[in-house]
Amino acid sequence: MSPTQTLTESGLQRRIKLHLHAKPQLFFAVCAVGFESILEQEIRGLKEAIIVQVVDGGVEFSGPFHLIYEANLVLRTAVRVLLRIQTFVACSYPELFNKSCRIAWERYAGLKPLLGFECSANTSRLHHTDNIIKTVYDAIKEIYGDFGINPNQSDMPDTSFYIRMSRDQCTISLDSSGELLYKRGWREAIGHAPIRESLASAILGYAECRKFSRIVDPFCGSGTFCIEAIHSLIHHAPGLNRKFAFEKWPSFQEARYHYGQKKIASQEMTASAVSVVGSDISKAAIQAAGENGQRAGVSKWVSFTQSDCVESLRKNGGRDMLVVSNLPYGKRSLDSGEIGPLYRTFGQAMKDNMKRGSRFALVVPDESVSDLLKLPVSKLIRFMNGGLPVKLIMGDL
Ligand SMILES: C[S@@+](CC[C@H](N)C(=O)[O-])C[C@H]1O[C@@H](n2cnc3c(N)ncnc32)[C@H](O)[C@@H]1O
């Protein structure tokens, strides 16, 4: 097909400035189901963000285009941030094709489009995800054909589009994060059943970790809770040491991004009044936690020691403390019969050693074994961790 329009780099940049940089945009931050209120709080803390709606698994918000840089750099509980492109009704493939042809794809994918697609569909007339992707891709080829450009699909795309069909509504978004945001770049050493960094952060936020003078994780594994707690206490932005998908966008404003990055880095504090302690019975886990702590730059604020959980509580007990932990579970641990006695003695040790003003926030299996802790649970959130149904139980002692 011969081109019917010319598109130069400078022409494209003019369109991007006019339609993307100069206009408010809509974003969607994705988080673990159950922790949306913590993500919402975080987004309220972004100066230029306006919350649009909170839905299961995420928060929609609006603001200037460059807000997407800050969101990726600072949000602790989000796993991905999307730029919303278009939402429309599509009840048939021709309708999906025609409406997709109205999108100015070149603003998002540039002059050398290397594209990837993710699609989900539910309760819609169009529900075959491969066909939905094919139809949208055909529309993209049609639009690029006008400029004499051939787009390519790739497993390592520069631009990834997310297509969601729900109740016949098609929402097309652009992924700005790339690798999921819980990958902060510091966790190379992994222990048994680690918790995602974003989930650990959400739990710390939910437990209001800033209110306590001491934070203890007696089953610290690779040290996730302790490291995330310190980063939050010293205002260390989780995304400072990693790359994002938006850095490959034609609309990427490199100078503006680096300016924002420096400003965010300069807000980091050099001291924390809260003592953070991690312990684990496994020598290998403590070694991994120490290495991770070093990579995360928090070694001077955290102590990781090898110890049984009961011993750890005896040593670190006191007032105004937060015990936050991901307890041992999983089929192997449950079947071995060791879990029952462990939960019983750990629950008792908490009641004996955590004094006035203390709180617990524990991730435990979603099974009755957690009753053996005999703790006064006031809040409960069910979620999945590592493919297993678990629950967060929280309460004050
Ligand atoms: C589910 S893992 C914790 C994972 C951790 N939150 C992370 O992100 O890496 C449970 C940990 O409990 C430890 N553990 C098991 N029994 C223990 C005990 N009696 N005292 C202390 N730690 C114990 C295991 O070595 C394991 O590292």
Short mmCIF file of C-alpha atoms and ligand atoms in Angstrom, two decimals:
data_model
loop_
_atom_site.label_atom_id
_atom_site.label_comp_id
_atom_site.label_asym_id
_atom_site.label_seq_id
_atom_site.Cartn_x
_atom_site.Cartn_y
_atom_site.Cartn_z
CA MET A 1 0.00 0.00 0.00
CA SER A 2 1.43 3.41 -0.93
CA PRO A 3 1.49 6.09 1.79
CA THR A 4 -1.24 8.71 1.75
CA GLN A 5 0.38 10.87 4.48
CA THR A 6 3.90 11.76 5.47
CA LEU A 7 4.98 11.63 9.07
CA THR A 8 8.35 13.02 10.07
CA GLU A 9 9.95 12.78 13.53
CA SER A 10 9.43 16.50 14.12
CA GLY A 11 5.82 16.27 12.93
CA LEU A 12 5.21 13.39 15.32
CA GLN A 13 6.81 15.30 18.20
CA ARG A 14 4.49 18.26 17.51
CA ARG A 15 1.45 15.96 17.71
CA ILE A 16 2.74 14.35 20.90
CA LYS A 17 3.26 17.72 22.54
CA LEU A 18 -0.19 18.92 21.57
CA HIS A 19 -2.18 15.80 22.37
CA LEU A 20 -0.23 14.10 25.14
CA HIS A 21 2.12 16.49 26.94
CA ALA A 22 -0.28 19.45 26.96
CA LYS A 23 -3.44 17.61 28.02
CA PRO A 24 -4.47 15.87 31.25
CA GLN A 25 -4.20 12.11 30.95
CA LEU A 26 -5.91 9.16 32.59
CA PHE A 27 -3.82 6.50 34.35
CA PHE A 28 -4.51 3.18 36.05
CA ALA A 29 -2.27 1.75 38.76
CA VAL A 30 -2.65 -2.00 39.37
CA CYS A 31 -2.24 -3.54 42.84
CA ALA A 32 -3.07 -6.76 44.69
CA VAL A 33 -6.82 -7.16 45.27
CA GLY A 34 -7.66 -6.19 48.86
CA PHE A 35 -5.02 -3.46 49.15
CA GLU A 36 -6.59 -0.78 46.92
CA SER A 37 -7.13 1.64 49.83
CA ILE A 38 -3.38 1.70 50.54
CA LEU A 39 -2.58 2.41 46.90
CA GLU A 40 -5.26 5.11 46.89
CA GLN A 41 -3.58 6.77 49.90
CA GLU A 42 -0.24 6.66 48.10
CA ILE A 43 -1.70 8.23 44.95
CA ARG A 44 -3.36 10.96 47.03
CA GLY A 45 0.18 11.81 48.14
CA LEU A 46 1.21 12.63 44.55
CA LYS A 47 0.78 16.38 44.25
CA GLU A 48 -0.71 16.51 40.76
CA ALA A 49 -2.88 13.38 40.91
CA ILE A 50 -6.67 13.40 41.04
CA ILE A 51 -8.34 10.12 42.03
CA VAL A 52 -11.00 9.13 39.50
CA GLN A 53 -12.14 5.78 40.91
CA VAL A 54 -11.00 2.89 43.03
CA VAL A 55 -11.89 -0.54 41.62
CA ASP A 56 -10.96 -4.13 42.50
CA GLY A 57 -7.26 -4.47 41.81
CA GLY A 58 -6.38 -0.86 41.16
CA VAL A 59 -6.90 2.88 41.17
CA GLU A 60 -7.71 5.13 38.22
CA PHE A 61 -6.35 8.66 38.46
CA SER A 62 -5.72 11.63 36.24
CA GLY A 63 -3.05 14.28 35.95
CA PRO A 64 -0.44 15.72 33.60
CA PHE A 65 1.41 13.33 31.28
CA HIS A 66 4.66 13.51 33.28
CA LEU A 67 2.84 12.16 36.37
CA ILE A 68 3.43 8.69 34.95
CA TYR A 69 7.16 9.05 35.65
CA GLU A 70 6.60 9.94 39.30
CA ALA A 71 3.96 7.21 39.74
CA ASN A 72 6.39 4.53 38.54
CA LEU A 73 9.24 5.88 40.63
CA VAL A 74 7.46 6.29 43.95
CA LEU A 75 4.43 4.00 44.24
CA ARG A 76 5.30 1.15 46.60
CA THR A 77 2.13 -0.91 46.38
CA ALA A 78 1.46 -0.75 42.63
CA VAL A 79 2.73 -3.53 40.37
CA ARG A 80 2.09 -1.71 37.09
CA VAL A 81 0.98 1.72 35.86
CA LEU A 82 -0.99 2.04 32.63
CA LEU A 83 -1.72 5.07 30.47
CA ARG A 84 -5.33 4.92 29.37
CA ILE A 85 -5.69 5.49 25.61
CA GLN A 86 -9.33 4.93 24.77
CA THR A 87 -12.51 3.30 26.05
CA PHE A 88 -15.37 2.45 23.71
CA VAL A 89 -18.22 -0.03 23.23
CA ALA A 90 -17.44 -2.90 20.83
CA CYS A 91 -20.05 -5.61 20.29
CA SER A 92 -18.66 -7.00 17.02
CA TYR A 93 -15.26 -7.36 15.36
CA PRO A 94 -16.04 -4.76 12.63
CA GLU A 95 -17.03 -2.31 15.38
CA LEU A 96 -13.79 -3.06 17.28
CA PHE A 97 -11.78 -2.59 14.07
CA ASN A 98 -13.47 0.68 13.06
CA LYS A 99 -13.19 2.22 16.52
CA SER A 100 -9.56 1.09 16.86
CA CYS A 101 -8.83 2.84 13.54
CA ARG A 102 -9.78 6.15 15.23
CA ILE A 103 -6.81 5.90 17.62
CA ALA A 104 -3.66 7.84 16.71
CA TRP A 105 -1.40 4.85 17.40
CA GLU A 106 1.71 6.64 16.15
CA ARG A 107 1.66 8.95 19.20
CA TYR A 108 2.15 5.92 21.41
CA ALA A 109 4.33 3.62 19.30
CA GLY A 110 6.33 6.07 17.16
CA LEU A 111 7.81 5.65 13.71
CA LYS A 112 9.37 2.21 14.26
CA PRO A 113 6.59 0.34 16.03
CA LEU A 114 7.62 -2.86 17.78
CA LEU A 115 4.44 -3.95 19.49
CA GLY A 116 3.23 -6.35 22.15
CA PHE A 117 -0.32 -7.07 23.32
CA GLU A 118 -2.00 -8.39 26.44
CA CYS A 119 -5.71 -9.04 26.39
CA SER A 120 -8.35 -10.04 28.91
CA ALA A 121 -12.04 -10.49 28.23
CA ASN A 122 -15.05 -11.24 30.38
CA THR A 123 -18.83 -10.94 30.19
CA SER A 124 -18.56 -9.58 26.64
CA ARG A 125 -19.79 -10.62 23.23
CA LEU A 126 -16.17 -10.49 22.06
CA HIS A 127 -14.35 -12.91 24.30
CA HIS A 128 -11.75 -14.66 22.14
CA THR A 129 -8.59 -12.83 23.20
CA ASP A 130 -6.47 -13.86 20.15
CA ASN A 131 -9.17 -12.57 17.79
CA ILE A 132 -9.49 -9.32 19.76
CA ILE A 133 -5.72 -8.75 19.52
CA LYS A 134 -5.71 -9.63 15.80
CA THR A 135 -8.51 -7.14 15.10
CA VAL A 136 -6.80 -4.31 16.99
CA TYR A 137 -3.48 -5.15 15.32
CA ASP A 138 -5.19 -5.06 11.88
CA ALA A 139 -6.44 -1.57 12.73
CA ILE A 140 -2.95 -0.50 13.76
CA LYS A 141 -1.53 -1.82 10.47
CA GLU A 142 -4.22 0.10 8.61
CA ILE A 143 -3.32 3.38 10.36
CA TYR A 144 0.43 2.87 9.91
CA GLY A 145 -0.18 1.91 6.25
CA ASP A 146 -1.25 5.50 5.64
CA PHE A 147 2.29 6.56 6.60
CA GLY A 148 3.95 3.76 4.61
CA ILE A 149 5.16 2.11 7.86
CA ASN A 150 4.96 -1.60 8.70
CA PRO A 151 4.47 -2.28 12.41
CA ASN A 152 5.94 -5.46 13.89
CA GLN A 153 4.77 -7.66 16.73
CA SER A 154 7.44 -8.92 19.11
CA ASP A 155 7.93 -10.85 22.36
CA MET A 156 10.33 -8.07 23.38
CA PRO A 157 8.24 -5.07 22.36
CA ASP A 158 9.08 -1.39 22.81
CA THR A 159 5.39 -0.66 23.32
CA SER A 160 2.91 -2.99 25.05
CA PHE A 161 -0.80 -2.41 24.71
CA TYR A 162 -3.29 -3.79 27.20
CA ILE A 163 -6.74 -4.53 25.81
CA ARG A 164 -9.54 -5.23 28.24
CA MET A 165 -13.04 -6.26 27.20
CA SER A 166 -15.57 -6.09 29.98
CA ARG A 167 -19.33 -5.88 29.51
CA ASP A 168 -18.76 -5.06 25.84
CA GLN A 169 -16.58 -2.07 26.81
CA CYS A 170 -13.14 -2.13 25.27
CA THR A 171 -10.42 -0.30 27.20
CA ILE A 172 -7.07 0.13 25.50
CA SER A 173 -4.10 1.14 27.64
CA LEU A 174 -0.36 1.40 27.28
CA ASP A 175 1.95 -0.21 29.81
CA SER A 176 4.40 2.33 31.23
CA SER A 177 6.22 0.07 33.71
CA GLY A 178 7.69 -2.86 31.77
CA GLU A 179 9.00 -5.31 34.32
CA LEU A 180 6.55 -5.46 37.23
CA LEU A 181 7.14 -2.74 39.81
CA TYR A 182 7.69 -5.11 42.70
CA LYS A 183 11.05 -5.85 41.08
CA ARG A 184 13.02 -3.08 42.72
CA GLY A 185 16.42 -4.39 41.69
CA TRP A 186 17.76 -5.32 45.14
CA ARG A 187 16.33 -8.80 45.72
CA GLU A 188 18.69 -11.26 44.10
CA ALA A 189 18.99 -13.62 47.03
CA ILE A 190 15.65 -15.35 47.52
CA GLY A 191 14.61 -17.47 50.51
CA HIS A 192 11.70 -19.86 50.87
CA ALA A 193 8.30 -18.47 49.72
CA PRO A 194 9.25 -14.80 49.59
CA ILE A 195 6.53 -12.18 49.60
CA ARG A 196 6.40 -9.67 46.76
CA GLU A 197 7.96 -6.34 47.66
CA SER A 198 4.80 -4.45 46.62
CA LEU A 199 2.65 -6.69 48.82
CA ALA A 200 5.02 -6.32 51.78
CA SER A 201 4.79 -2.56 51.34
CA ALA A 202 1.00 -2.65 51.17
CA ILE A 203 0.88 -4.70 54.39
CA LEU A 204 3.27 -2.27 56.12
CA GLY A 205 1.07 0.61 54.97
CA TYR A 206 -2.07 -1.17 56.17
CA ALA A 207 -0.41 -1.79 59.55
CA GLU A 208 0.59 1.93 59.77
CA CYS A 209 4.21 0.95 60.37
CA ARG A 210 5.29 4.58 60.90
CA LYS A 211 3.43 4.70 64.24
CA PHE A 212 5.74 2.22 65.95
CA SER A 213 9.16 2.59 67.52
CA ARG A 214 10.27 -0.93 66.58
CA ILE A 215 9.44 -3.21 63.68
CA VAL A 216 10.24 -6.92 64.03
CA ASP A 217 9.95 -9.76 61.49
CA PRO A 218 10.79 -13.02 63.33
CA PHE A 219 10.43 -15.12 60.11
CA CYS A 220 12.24 -12.64 57.89
CA GLY A 221 13.41 -15.02 55.11
CA SER A 222 15.11 -12.86 52.49
CA GLY A 223 14.33 -9.71 54.49
CA THR A 224 11.55 -8.25 52.36
CA PHE A 225 9.43 -6.69 55.14
CA CYS A 226 12.45 -5.14 56.89
CA ILE A 227 13.93 -3.66 53.73
CA GLU A 228 10.61 -2.31 52.48
CA ALA A 229 9.89 -0.84 55.93
CA ILE A 230 13.18 1.08 56.00
CA HIS A 231 12.75 2.33 52.44
CA SER A 232 9.34 3.62 53.37
CA LEU A 233 10.56 5.21 56.64
CA ILE A 234 13.41 7.07 54.92
CA HIS A 235 11.30 7.98 51.85
CA HIS A 236 13.48 6.02 49.47
CA ALA A 237 11.64 5.79 46.14
CA PRO A 238 11.40 2.10 45.12
CA GLY A 239 11.92 2.73 41.39
CA LEU A 240 15.09 4.79 41.54
CA ASN A 241 17.40 1.97 40.47
CA ARG A 242 15.51 0.43 37.59
CA LYS A 243 14.37 1.02 34.03
CA PHE A 244 10.78 1.57 32.85
CA ALA A 245 8.93 0.86 29.59
CA PHE A 246 8.12 4.57 29.13
CA GLU A 247 11.82 5.27 28.51
CA LYS A 248 11.31 3.78 25.01
CA TRP A 249 8.18 5.78 24.18
CA PRO A 250 8.39 8.45 21.47
CA SER A 251 6.72 10.77 24.00
CA PHE A 252 9.42 10.21 26.65
CA GLN A 253 10.73 13.53 28.03
CA GLU A 254 14.19 12.47 29.12
CA ALA A 255 15.30 15.77 30.67
CA ARG A 256 12.06 16.16 32.59
CA TYR A 257 12.29 12.58 33.85
CA HIS A 258 15.88 12.96 35.07
CA TYR A 259 15.01 16.24 36.78
CA GLY A 260 12.09 14.54 38.59
CA GLN A 261 14.23 11.53 39.45
CA LYS A 262 16.88 13.76 41.09
CA LYS A 263 14.26 15.72 43.00
CA ILE A 264 12.72 12.52 44.35
CA ALA A 265 16.15 11.12 45.29
CA SER A 266 16.98 14.33 47.17
CA GLN A 267 13.94 13.86 49.43
CA GLU A 268 15.45 10.72 50.93
CA MET A 269 16.20 11.00 54.64
CA THR A 270 19.52 10.02 56.14
CA ALA A 271 18.21 8.81 59.49
CA SER A 272 15.33 6.81 60.88
CA ALA A 273 14.13 6.79 64.49
CA VAL A 274 12.55 3.36 64.14
CA SER A 275 14.56 0.24 64.92
CA VAL A 276 14.04 -2.59 62.42
CA VAL A 277 14.95 -6.17 63.27
CA GLY A 278 14.73 -9.31 61.16
CA SER A 279 15.43 -12.84 62.36
CA ASP A 280 15.03 -16.32 60.96
CA ILE A 281 15.93 -19.82 62.08
CA SER A 282 17.71 -20.49 58.78
CA LYS A 283 21.35 -19.43 58.38
CA ALA A 284 20.94 -19.32 54.58
CA ALA A 285 17.92 -17.01 54.90
CA ILE A 286 19.85 -14.61 57.15
CA GLN A 287 22.74 -14.61 54.71
CA ALA A 288 20.31 -13.81 51.85
CA ALA A 289 18.61 -11.06 53.90
CA GLY A 290 22.00 -9.49 54.69
CA GLU A 291 23.04 -9.50 51.03
CA ASN A 292 19.70 -8.04 49.97
CA GLY A 293 19.94 -5.39 52.69
CA GLN A 294 23.34 -4.38 51.39
CA ARG A 295 22.14 -4.14 47.79
CA ALA A 296 19.14 -2.11 48.99
CA GLY A 297 21.48 0.24 50.89
CA VAL A 298 19.78 -0.29 54.26
CA SER A 299 22.41 -2.30 56.19
CA LYS A 300 23.07 0.47 58.68
CA TRP A 301 19.41 0.59 59.74
CA VAL A 302 18.54 -3.08 60.05
CA SER A 303 19.87 -6.01 62.05
CA PHE A 304 19.39 -9.52 60.68
CA THR A 305 20.16 -12.34 63.14
CA GLN A 306 19.74 -16.09 63.12
CA SER A 307 17.26 -17.01 65.81
CA ASP A 308 14.17 -19.05 66.57
CA CYS A 309 10.98 -16.92 66.47
CA VAL A 310 10.24 -17.31 70.19
CA GLU A 311 13.78 -16.38 71.17
CA SER A 312 13.61 -13.38 68.84
CA LEU A 313 10.43 -12.10 70.51
CA ARG A 314 11.96 -12.52 73.97
CA LYS A 315 14.97 -10.49 72.90
CA ASN A 316 13.12 -7.80 70.95
CA GLY A 317 9.88 -7.56 72.93
CA GLY A 318 8.55 -4.36 74.45
CA ARG A 319 6.01 -1.57 73.97
CA ASP A 320 4.87 0.13 70.76
CA MET A 321 6.23 -2.56 68.50
CA LEU A 322 4.94 -3.90 65.21
CA VAL A 323 5.47 -7.58 64.47
CA VAL A 324 5.01 -8.06 60.75
CA SER A 325 5.70 -11.42 59.21
CA ASN A 326 4.96 -14.03 56.58
CA LEU A 327 4.70 -17.23 58.61
CA PRO A 328 5.81 -20.64 57.34
CA TYR A 329 3.04 -22.43 55.45
CA GLY A 330 2.54 -24.41 52.29
CA LYS A 331 1.45 -27.99 51.81
CA ARG A 332 4.79 -29.48 52.85
CA SER A 333 4.93 -27.52 56.11
CA LEU A 334 1.26 -28.19 56.91
CA ASP A 335 1.52 -31.93 56.18
CA SER A 336 4.64 -32.34 58.31
CA GLY A 337 2.61 -31.55 61.42
CA GLU A 338 5.23 -29.07 62.64
CA ILE A 339 3.11 -26.02 61.96
CA GLY A 340 0.51 -26.55 64.72
CA PRO A 341 2.98 -26.50 67.67
CA LEU A 342 4.95 -23.64 66.03
CA TYR A 343 1.83 -21.45 65.67
CA ARG A 344 0.75 -22.25 69.24
CA THR A 345 4.10 -21.31 70.84
CA PHE A 346 4.60 -18.29 68.59
CA GLY A 347 1.12 -16.94 69.44
CA GLN A 348 1.83 -17.33 73.15
CA ALA A 349 5.27 -15.68 72.79
CA MET A 350 3.64 -12.70 71.12
CA LYS A 351 1.17 -12.27 73.98
CA ASP A 352 3.99 -12.62 76.52
CA ASN A 353 6.47 -10.22 74.92
CA MET A 354 4.51 -7.58 73.01
CA LYS A 355 3.48 -4.91 75.47
CA ARG A 356 1.07 -1.97 75.42
CA GLY A 357 0.63 -0.18 72.07
CA SER A 358 1.86 -3.11 70.00
CA ARG A 359 0.36 -4.51 66.82
CA PHE A 360 0.72 -7.68 64.77
CA ALA A 361 0.24 -8.04 61.00
CA LEU A 362 0.76 -11.64 59.94
CA VAL A 363 0.41 -13.48 56.64
CA VAL A 364 -0.87 -16.98 57.43
CA PRO A 365 -2.49 -19.80 55.44
CA ASP A 366 -6.19 -19.41 54.83
CA GLU A 367 -6.84 -22.49 56.96
CA SER A 368 -7.90 -23.13 60.53
CA VAL A 369 -4.28 -23.68 61.66
CA SER A 370 -4.03 -19.90 62.10
CA ASP A 371 -6.62 -20.12 64.93
CA LEU A 372 -3.88 -21.80 66.99
CA LEU A 373 -2.17 -18.42 67.32
CA LYS A 374 -5.14 -17.38 69.52
CA LEU A 375 -4.65 -13.71 68.74
CA PRO A 376 -7.28 -10.94 68.87
CA VAL A 377 -7.74 -10.40 65.12
CA SER A 378 -9.53 -7.14 64.24
CA LYS A 379 -8.81 -6.98 60.48
CA LEU A 380 -8.53 -9.68 57.85
CA ILE A 381 -7.71 -9.57 54.13
CA ARG A 382 -7.68 -12.70 51.96
CA PHE A 383 -5.32 -12.84 48.97
CA MET A 384 -3.04 -15.17 47.01
CA ASN A 385 0.70 -15.48 47.61
CA GLY A 386 2.86 -17.74 45.48
CA GLY A 387 -0.29 -19.45 44.17
CA LEU A 388 -1.57 -20.27 47.67
CA PRO A 389 -4.66 -18.82 49.36
CA VAL A 390 -3.45 -16.84 52.39
CA LYS A 391 -4.81 -14.15 54.67
CA LEU A 392 -3.42 -11.13 56.44
CA ILE A 393 -4.55 -11.02 60.06
CA MET A 394 -4.03 -7.85 62.03
CA GLY A 395 -4.77 -6.76 65.58
CA ASP A 396 -3.54 -4.85 68.62
CA LEU A 397 -2.14 -6.22 71.86
C1 LIG B 1 7.35 -17.90 54.31
S1 LIG B 1 9.02 -17.72 54.74
C2 LIG B 1 9.22 -15.97 54.97
C3 LIG B 1 9.52 -15.29 53.67
C4 LIG B 1 9.89 -13.82 53.80
N1 LIG B 1 8.75 -13.00 54.19
C5 LIG B 1 10.49 -13.31 52.49
O1 LIG B 1 9.90 -12.42 51.85
O2 LIG B 1 11.53 -13.82 52.07
C6 LIG B 1 9.04 -18.36 56.35
C7 LIG B 1 10.40 -18.33 57.02
O3 LIG B 1 10.24 -18.82 58.35
C8 LIG B 1 11.46 -19.44 58.73
N2 LIG B 1 11.19 -20.29 59.92
C9 LIG B 1 10.60 -21.50 59.99
N3 LIG B 1 10.50 -21.92 61.27
C10 LIG B 1 11.02 -20.94 62.05
C11 LIG B 1 11.18 -20.75 63.46
N4 LIG B 1 10.79 -21.66 64.32
N5 LIG B 1 11.74 -19.58 63.88
C12 LIG B 1 12.15 -18.63 63.01
N6 LIG B 1 12.04 -18.77 61.66
C13 LIG B 1 11.47 -19.90 61.19
C14 LIG B 1 11.92 -20.16 57.49
O4 LIG B 1 13.31 -20.37 57.52
C15 LIG B 1 11.48 -19.19 56.37
O5 LIG B 1 12.53 -18.37 55.96
#
